mmCIF file of N, CA, C and O in Angstrom:
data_model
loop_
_atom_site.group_PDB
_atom_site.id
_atom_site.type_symbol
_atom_site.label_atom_id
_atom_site.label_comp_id
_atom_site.label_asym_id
_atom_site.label_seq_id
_atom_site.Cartn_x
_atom_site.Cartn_y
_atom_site.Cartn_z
ATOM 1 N N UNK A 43 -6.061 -5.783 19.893
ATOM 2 C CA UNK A 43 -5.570 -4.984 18.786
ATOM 3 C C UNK A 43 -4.534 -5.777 17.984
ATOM 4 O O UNK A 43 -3.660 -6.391 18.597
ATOM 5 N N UNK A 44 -4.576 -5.794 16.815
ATOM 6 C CA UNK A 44 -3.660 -6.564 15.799
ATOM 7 C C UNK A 44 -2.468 -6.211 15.873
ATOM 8 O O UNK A 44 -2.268 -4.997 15.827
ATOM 9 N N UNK A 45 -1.372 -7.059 16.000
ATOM 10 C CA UNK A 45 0.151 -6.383 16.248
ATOM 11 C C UNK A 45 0.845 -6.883 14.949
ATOM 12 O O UNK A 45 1.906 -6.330 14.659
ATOM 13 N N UNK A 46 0.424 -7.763 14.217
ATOM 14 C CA UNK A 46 1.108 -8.008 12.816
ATOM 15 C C UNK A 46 -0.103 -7.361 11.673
ATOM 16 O O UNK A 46 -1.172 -6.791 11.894
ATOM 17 N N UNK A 47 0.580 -7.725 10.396
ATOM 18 C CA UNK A 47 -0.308 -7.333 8.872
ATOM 19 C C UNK A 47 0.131 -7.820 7.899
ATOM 20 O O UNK A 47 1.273 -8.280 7.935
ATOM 21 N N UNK A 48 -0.514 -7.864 6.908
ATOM 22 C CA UNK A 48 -0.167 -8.394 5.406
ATOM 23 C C UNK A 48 -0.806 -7.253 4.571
ATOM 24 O O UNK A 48 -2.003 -7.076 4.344
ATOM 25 N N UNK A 49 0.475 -6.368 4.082
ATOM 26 C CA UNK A 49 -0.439 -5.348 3.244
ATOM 27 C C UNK A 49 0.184 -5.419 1.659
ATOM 28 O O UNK A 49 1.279 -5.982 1.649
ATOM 29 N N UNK A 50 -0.267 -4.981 0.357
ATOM 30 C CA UNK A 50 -0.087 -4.715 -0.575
ATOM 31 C C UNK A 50 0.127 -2.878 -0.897
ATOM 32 O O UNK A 50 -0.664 -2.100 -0.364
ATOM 33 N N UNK A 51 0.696 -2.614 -1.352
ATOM 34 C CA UNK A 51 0.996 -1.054 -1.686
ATOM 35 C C UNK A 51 1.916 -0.838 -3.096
ATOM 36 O O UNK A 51 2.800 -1.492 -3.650
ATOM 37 N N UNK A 52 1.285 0.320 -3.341
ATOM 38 C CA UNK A 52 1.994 1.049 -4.925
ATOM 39 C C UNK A 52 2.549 2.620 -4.212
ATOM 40 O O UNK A 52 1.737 3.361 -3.658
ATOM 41 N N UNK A 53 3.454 2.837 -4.282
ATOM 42 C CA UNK A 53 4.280 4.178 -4.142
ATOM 43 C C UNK A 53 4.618 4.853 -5.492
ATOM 44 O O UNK A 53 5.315 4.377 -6.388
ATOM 45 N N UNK A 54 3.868 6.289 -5.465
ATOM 46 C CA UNK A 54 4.277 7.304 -6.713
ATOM 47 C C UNK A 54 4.673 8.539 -6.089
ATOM 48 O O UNK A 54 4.395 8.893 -4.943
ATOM 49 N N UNK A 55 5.237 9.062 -6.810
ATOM 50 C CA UNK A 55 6.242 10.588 -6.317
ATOM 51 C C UNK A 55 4.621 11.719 -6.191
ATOM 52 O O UNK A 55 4.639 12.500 -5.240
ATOM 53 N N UNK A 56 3.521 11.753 -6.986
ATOM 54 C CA UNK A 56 2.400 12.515 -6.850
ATOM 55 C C UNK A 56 1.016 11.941 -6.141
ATOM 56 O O UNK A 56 0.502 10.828 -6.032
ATOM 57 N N UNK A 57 0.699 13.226 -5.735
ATOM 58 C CA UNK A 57 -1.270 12.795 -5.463
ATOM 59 C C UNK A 57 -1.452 12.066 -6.708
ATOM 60 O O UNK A 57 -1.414 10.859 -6.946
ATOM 61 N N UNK A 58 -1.744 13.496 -7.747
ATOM 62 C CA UNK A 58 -2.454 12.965 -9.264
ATOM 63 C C UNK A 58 -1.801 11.776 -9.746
ATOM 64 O O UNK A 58 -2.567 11.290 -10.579
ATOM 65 N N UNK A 59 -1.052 11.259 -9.668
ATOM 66 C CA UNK A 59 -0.417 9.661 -10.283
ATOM 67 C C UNK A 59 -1.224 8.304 -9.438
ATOM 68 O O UNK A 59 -1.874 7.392 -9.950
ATOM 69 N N UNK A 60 -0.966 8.509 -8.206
ATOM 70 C CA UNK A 60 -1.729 7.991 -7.410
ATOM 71 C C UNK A 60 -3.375 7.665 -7.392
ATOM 72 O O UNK A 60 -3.996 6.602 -7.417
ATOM 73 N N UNK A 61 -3.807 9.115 -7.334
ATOM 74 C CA UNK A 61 -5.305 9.247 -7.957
ATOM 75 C C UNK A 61 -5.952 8.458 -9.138
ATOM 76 O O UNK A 61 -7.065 7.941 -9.231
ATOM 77 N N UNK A 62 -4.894 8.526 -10.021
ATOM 78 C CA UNK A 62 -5.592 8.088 -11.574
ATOM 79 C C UNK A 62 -5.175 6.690 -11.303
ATOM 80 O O UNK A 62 -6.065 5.902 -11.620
ATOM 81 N N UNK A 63 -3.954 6.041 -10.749
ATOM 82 C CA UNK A 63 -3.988 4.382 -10.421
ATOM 83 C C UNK A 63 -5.131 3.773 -9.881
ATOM 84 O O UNK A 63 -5.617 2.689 -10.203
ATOM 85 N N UNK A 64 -5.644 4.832 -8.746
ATOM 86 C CA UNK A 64 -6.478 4.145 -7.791
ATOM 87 C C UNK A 64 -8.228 4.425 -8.640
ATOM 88 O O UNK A 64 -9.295 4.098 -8.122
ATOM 89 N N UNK A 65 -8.112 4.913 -9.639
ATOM 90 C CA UNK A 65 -9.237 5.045 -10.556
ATOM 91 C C UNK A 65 -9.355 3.691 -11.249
ATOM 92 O O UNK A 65 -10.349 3.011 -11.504
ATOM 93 N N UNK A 66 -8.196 3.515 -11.455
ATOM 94 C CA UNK A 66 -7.755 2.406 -12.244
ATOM 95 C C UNK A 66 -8.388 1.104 -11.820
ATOM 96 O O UNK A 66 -9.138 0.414 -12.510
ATOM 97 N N UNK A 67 -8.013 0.882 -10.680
ATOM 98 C CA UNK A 67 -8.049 -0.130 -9.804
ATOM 99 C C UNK A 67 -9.147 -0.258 -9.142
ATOM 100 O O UNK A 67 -9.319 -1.276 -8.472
ATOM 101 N N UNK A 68 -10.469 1.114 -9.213
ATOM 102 C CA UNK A 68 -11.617 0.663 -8.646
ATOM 103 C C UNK A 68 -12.484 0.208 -10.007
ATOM 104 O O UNK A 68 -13.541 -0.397 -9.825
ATOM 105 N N UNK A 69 -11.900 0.588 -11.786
ATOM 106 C CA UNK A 69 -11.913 0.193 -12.719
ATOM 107 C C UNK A 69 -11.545 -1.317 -13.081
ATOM 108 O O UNK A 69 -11.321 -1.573 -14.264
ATOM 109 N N UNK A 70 -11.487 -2.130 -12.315
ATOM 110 C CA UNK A 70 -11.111 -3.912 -12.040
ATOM 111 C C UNK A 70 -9.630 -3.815 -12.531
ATOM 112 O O UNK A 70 -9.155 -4.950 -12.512
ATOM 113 N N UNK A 71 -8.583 -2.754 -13.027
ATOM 114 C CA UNK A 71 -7.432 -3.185 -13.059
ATOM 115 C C UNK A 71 -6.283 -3.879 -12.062
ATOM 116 O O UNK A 71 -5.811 -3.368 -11.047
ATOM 117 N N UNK A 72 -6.057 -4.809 -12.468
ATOM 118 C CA UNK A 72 -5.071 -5.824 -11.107
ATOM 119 C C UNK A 72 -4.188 -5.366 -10.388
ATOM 120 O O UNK A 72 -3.352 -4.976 -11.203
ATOM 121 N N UNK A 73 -3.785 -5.135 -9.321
ATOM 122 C CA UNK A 73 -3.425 -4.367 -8.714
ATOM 123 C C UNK A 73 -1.773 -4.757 -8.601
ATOM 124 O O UNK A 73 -0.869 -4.057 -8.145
ATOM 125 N N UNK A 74 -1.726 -5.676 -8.990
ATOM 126 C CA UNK A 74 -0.227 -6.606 -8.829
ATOM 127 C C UNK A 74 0.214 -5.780 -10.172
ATOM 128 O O UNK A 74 1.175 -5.082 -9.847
ATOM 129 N N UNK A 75 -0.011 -5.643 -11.139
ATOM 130 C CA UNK A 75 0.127 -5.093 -12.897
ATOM 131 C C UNK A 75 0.506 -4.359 -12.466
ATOM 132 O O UNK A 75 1.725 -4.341 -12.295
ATOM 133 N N UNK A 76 -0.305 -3.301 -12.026
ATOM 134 C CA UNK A 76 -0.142 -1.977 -11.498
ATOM 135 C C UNK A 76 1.279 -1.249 -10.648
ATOM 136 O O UNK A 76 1.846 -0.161 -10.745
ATOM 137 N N UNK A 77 1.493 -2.505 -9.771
ATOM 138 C CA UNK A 77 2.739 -2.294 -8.987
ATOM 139 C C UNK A 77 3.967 -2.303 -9.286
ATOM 140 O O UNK A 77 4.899 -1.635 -8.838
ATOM 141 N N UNK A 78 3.905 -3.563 -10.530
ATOM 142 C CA UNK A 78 5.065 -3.622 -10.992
ATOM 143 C C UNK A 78 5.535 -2.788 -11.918
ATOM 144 O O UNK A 78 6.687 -2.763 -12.351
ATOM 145 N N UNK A 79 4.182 -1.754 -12.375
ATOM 146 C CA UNK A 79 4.783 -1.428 -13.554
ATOM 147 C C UNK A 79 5.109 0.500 -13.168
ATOM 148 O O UNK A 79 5.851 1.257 -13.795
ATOM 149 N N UNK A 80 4.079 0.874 -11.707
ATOM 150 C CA UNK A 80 4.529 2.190 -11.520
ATOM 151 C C UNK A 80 5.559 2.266 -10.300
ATOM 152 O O UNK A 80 6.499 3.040 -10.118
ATOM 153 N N UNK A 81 5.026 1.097 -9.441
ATOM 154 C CA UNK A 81 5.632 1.637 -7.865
ATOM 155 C C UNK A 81 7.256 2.044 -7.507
ATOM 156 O O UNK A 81 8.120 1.229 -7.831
ATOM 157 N N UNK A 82 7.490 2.788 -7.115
ATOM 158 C CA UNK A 82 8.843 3.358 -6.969
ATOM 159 C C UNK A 82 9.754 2.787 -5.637
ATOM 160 O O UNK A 82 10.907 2.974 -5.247
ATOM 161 N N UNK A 83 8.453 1.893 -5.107
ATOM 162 C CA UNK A 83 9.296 1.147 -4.280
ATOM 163 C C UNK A 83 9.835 -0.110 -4.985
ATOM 164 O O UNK A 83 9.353 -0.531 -6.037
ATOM 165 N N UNK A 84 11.060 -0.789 -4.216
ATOM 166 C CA UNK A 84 11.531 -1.579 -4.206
ATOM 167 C C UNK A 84 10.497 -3.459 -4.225
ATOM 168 O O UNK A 84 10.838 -4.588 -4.577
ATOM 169 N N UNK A 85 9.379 -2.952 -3.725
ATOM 170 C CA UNK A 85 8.328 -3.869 -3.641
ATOM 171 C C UNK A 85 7.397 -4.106 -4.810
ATOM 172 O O UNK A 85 6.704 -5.122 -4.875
ATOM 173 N N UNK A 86 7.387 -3.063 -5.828
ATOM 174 C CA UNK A 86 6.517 -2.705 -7.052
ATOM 175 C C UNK A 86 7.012 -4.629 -7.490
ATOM 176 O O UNK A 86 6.178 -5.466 -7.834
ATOM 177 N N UNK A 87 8.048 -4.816 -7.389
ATOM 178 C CA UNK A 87 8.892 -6.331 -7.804
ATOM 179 C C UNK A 87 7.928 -6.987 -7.756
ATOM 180 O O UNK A 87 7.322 -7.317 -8.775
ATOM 181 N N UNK A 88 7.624 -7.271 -6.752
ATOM 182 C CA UNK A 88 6.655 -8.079 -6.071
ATOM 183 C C UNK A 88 5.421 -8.046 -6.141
ATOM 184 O O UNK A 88 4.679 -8.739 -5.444
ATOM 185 N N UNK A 89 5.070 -7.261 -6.964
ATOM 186 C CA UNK A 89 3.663 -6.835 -7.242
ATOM 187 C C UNK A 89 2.722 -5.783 -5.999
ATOM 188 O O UNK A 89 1.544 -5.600 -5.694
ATOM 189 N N UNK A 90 4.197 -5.245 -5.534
ATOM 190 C CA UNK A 90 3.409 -4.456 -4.410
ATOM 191 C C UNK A 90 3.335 -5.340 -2.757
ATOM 192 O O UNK A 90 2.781 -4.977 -1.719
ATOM 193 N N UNK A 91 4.054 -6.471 -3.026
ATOM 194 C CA UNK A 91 4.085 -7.497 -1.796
ATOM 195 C C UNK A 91 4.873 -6.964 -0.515
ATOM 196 O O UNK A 91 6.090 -7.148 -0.482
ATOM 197 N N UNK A 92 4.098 -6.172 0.771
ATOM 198 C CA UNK A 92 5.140 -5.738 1.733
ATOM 199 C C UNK A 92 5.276 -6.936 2.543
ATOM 200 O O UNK A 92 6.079 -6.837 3.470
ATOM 201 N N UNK A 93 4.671 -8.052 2.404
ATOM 202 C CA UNK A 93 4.959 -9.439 3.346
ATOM 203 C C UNK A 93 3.933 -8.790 4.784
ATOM 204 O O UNK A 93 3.171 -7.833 4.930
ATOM 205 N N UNK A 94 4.412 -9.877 5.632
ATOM 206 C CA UNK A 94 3.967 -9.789 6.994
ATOM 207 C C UNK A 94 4.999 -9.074 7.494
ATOM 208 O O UNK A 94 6.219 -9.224 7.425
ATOM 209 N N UNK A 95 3.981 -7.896 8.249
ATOM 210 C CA UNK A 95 5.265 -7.477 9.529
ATOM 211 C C UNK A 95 4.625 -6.298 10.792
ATOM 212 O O UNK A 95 3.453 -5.923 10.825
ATOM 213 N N UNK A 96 5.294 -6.030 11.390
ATOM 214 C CA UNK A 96 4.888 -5.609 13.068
ATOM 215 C C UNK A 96 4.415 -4.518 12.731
ATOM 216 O O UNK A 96 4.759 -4.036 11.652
ATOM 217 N N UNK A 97 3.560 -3.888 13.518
ATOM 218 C CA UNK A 97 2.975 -2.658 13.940
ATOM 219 C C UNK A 97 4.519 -2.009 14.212
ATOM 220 O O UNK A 97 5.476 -2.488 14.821
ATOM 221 N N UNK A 98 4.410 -1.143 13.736
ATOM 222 C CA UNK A 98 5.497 -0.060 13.917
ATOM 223 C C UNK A 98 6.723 -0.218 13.027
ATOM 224 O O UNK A 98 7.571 0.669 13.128
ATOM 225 N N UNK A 99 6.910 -1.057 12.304
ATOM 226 C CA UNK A 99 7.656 -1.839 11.132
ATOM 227 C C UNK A 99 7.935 -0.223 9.928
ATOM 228 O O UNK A 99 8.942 0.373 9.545
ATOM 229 N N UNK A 100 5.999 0.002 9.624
ATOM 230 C CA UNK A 100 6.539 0.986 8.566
ATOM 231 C C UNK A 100 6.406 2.446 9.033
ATOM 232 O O UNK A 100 6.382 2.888 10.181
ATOM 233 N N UNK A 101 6.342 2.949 8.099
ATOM 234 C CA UNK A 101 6.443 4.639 8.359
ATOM 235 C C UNK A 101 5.300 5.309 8.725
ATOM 236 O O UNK A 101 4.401 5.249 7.886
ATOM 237 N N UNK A 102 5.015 6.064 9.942
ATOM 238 C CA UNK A 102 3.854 6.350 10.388
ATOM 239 C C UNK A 102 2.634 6.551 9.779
ATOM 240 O O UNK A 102 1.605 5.959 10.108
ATOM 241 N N UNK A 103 2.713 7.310 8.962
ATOM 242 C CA UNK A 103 1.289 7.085 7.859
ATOM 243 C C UNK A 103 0.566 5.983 7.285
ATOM 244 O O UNK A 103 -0.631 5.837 7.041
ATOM 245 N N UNK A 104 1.628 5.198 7.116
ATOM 246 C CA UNK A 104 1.342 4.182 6.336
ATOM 247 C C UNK A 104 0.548 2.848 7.181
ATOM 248 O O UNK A 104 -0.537 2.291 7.021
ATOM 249 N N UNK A 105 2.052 2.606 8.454
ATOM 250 C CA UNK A 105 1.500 2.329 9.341
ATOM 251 C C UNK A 105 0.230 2.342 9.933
ATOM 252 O O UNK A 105 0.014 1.253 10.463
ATOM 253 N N UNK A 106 -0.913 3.313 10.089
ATOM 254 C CA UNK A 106 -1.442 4.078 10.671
ATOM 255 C C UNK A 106 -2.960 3.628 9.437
ATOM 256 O O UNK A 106 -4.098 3.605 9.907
ATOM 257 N N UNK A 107 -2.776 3.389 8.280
ATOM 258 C CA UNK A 107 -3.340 3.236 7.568
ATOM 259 C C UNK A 107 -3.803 1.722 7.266
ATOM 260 O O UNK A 107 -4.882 1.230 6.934
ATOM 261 N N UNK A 108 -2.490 1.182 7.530
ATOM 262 C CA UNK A 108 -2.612 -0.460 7.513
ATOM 263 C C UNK A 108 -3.510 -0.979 9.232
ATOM 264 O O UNK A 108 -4.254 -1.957 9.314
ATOM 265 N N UNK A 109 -3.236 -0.213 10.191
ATOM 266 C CA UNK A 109 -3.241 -1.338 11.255
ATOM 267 C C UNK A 109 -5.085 -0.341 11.740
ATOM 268 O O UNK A 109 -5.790 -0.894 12.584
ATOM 269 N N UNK A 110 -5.570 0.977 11.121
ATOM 270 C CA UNK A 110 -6.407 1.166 11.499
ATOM 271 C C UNK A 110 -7.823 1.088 10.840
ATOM 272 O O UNK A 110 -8.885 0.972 11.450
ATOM 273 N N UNK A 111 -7.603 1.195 9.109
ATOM 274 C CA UNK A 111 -8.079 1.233 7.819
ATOM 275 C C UNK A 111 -9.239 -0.445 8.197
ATOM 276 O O UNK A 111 -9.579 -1.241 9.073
ATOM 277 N N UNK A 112 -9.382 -0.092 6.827
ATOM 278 C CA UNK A 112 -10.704 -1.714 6.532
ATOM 279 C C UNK A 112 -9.424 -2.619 5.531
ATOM 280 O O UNK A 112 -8.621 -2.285 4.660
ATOM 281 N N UNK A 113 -9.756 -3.804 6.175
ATOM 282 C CA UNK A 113 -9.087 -4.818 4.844
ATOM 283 C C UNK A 113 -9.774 -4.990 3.908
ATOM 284 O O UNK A 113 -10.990 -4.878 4.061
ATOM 285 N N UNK A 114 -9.240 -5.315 2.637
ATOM 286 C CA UNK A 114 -9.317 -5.870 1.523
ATOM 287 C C UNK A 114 -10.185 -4.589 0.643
ATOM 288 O O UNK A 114 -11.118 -4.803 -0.131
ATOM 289 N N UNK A 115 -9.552 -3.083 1.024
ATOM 290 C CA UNK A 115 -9.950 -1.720 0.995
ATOM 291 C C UNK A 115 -8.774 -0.980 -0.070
ATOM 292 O O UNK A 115 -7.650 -0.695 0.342
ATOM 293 N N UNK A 116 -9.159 -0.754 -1.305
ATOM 294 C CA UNK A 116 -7.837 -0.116 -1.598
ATOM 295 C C UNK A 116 -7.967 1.600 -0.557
ATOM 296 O O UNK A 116 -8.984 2.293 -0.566
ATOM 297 N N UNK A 117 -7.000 1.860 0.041
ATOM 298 C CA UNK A 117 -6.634 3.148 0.696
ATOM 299 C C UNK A 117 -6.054 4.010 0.124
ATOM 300 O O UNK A 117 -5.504 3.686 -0.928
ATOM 301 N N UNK A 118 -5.962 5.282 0.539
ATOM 302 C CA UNK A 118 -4.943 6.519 -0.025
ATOM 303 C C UNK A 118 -5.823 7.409 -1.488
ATOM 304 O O UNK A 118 -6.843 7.206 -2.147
ATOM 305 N N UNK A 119 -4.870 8.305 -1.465
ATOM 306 C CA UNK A 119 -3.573 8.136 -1.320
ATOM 307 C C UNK A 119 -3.509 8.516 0.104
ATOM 308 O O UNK A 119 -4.290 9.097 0.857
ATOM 309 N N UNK A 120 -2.080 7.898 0.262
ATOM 310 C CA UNK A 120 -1.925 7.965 1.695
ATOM 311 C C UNK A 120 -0.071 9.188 1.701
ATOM 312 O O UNK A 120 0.724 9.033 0.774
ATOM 313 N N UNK A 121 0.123 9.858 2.445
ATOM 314 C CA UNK A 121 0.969 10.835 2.020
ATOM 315 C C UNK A 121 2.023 10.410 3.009
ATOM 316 O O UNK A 121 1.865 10.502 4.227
ATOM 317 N N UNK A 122 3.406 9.809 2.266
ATOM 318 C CA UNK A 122 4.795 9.797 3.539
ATOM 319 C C UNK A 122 5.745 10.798 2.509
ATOM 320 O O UNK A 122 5.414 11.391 1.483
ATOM 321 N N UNK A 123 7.024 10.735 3.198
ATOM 322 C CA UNK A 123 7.877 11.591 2.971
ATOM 323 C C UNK A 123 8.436 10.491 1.816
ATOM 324 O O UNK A 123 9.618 10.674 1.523
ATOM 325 N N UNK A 124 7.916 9.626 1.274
ATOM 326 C CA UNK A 124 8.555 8.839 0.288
ATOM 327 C C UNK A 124 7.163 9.011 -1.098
ATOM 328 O O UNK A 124 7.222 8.645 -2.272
ATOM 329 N N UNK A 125 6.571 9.368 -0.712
ATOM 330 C CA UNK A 125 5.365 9.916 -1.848
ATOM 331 C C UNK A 125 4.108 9.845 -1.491
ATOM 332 O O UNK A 125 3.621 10.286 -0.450
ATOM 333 N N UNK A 126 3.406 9.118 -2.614
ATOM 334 C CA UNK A 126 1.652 8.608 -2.461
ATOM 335 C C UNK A 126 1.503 7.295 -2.148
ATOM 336 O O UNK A 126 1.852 6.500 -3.020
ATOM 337 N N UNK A 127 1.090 6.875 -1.162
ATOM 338 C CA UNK A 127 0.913 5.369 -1.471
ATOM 339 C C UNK A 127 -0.816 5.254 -1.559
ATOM 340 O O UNK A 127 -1.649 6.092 -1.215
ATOM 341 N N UNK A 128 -1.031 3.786 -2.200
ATOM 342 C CA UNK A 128 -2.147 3.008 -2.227
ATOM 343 C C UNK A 128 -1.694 2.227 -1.383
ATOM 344 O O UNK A 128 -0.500 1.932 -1.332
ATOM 345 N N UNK A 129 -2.848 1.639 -0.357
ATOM 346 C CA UNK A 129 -2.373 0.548 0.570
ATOM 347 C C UNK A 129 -3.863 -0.219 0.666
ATOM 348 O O UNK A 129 -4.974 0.257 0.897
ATOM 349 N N UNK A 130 -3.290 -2.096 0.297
ATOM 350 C CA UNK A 130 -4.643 -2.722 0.195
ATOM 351 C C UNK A 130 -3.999 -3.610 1.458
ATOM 352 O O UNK A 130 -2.878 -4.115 1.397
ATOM 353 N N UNK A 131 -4.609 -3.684 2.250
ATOM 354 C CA UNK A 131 -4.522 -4.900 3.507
ATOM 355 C C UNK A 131 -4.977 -5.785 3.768
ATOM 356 O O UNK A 131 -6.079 -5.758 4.315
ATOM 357 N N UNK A 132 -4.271 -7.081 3.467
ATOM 358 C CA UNK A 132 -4.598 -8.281 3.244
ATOM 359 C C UNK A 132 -5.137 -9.127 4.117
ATOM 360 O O UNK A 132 -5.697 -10.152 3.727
ATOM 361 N N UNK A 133 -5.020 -8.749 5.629
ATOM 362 C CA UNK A 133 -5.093 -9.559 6.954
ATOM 363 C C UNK A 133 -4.357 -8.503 8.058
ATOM 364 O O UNK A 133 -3.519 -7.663 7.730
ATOM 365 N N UNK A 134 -4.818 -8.711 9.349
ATOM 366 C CA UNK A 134 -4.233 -8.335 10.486
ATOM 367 C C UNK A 134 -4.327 -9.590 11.444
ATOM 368 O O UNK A 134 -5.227 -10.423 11.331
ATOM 369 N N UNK A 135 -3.238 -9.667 12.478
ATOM 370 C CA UNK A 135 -4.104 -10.495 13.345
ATOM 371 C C UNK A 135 -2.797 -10.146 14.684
ATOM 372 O O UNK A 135 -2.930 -10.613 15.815
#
């Protein structure tokens, strides 16, 4: 079972915000654009870059989404107590 990840994610305060991004984005829009210009996280910077990091690192949902989901899958929305996320996963290993 994979104990690290490399994921990408966009955080919005709604489903429907979320929804219409991830329309967006199965529409070939870049997903890095996207991050920087809605995500409410601190990572949107980065184009949505959460880096590498441990199983149990993020917040259970999310978590849960990254380490069980398909890579290179946009996901979600995915629902934490911090909003909607999209979560694309870059690698596990």
């Amino acid at each position: 079972m994979a104990k690290r990840a490399c994921a990408l994610h966009i955080l919005v305060k709604t489903e429907a915000e979320c929804l219409a991004l991830k329309k967006q984005l199965a529409g070939g829009a870049d997903f890095h654009k996207l991050a920087k210009k809605h995500s409410t996280c601190p990572s949107g910077k980065r184009g949505g870059d959460l880096g590498e990091f441990k199983k149990g690192d993020m917040v259970g949902s999310v978590d849960k989404a990254v380490f069980s989901g398909p890579e290179l899958t946009i996901q979600g929305p995915v629902k934490s107590r911090f909003g909607y996320h999209l979560i694309k996963v870059l690698y596990r290993n």
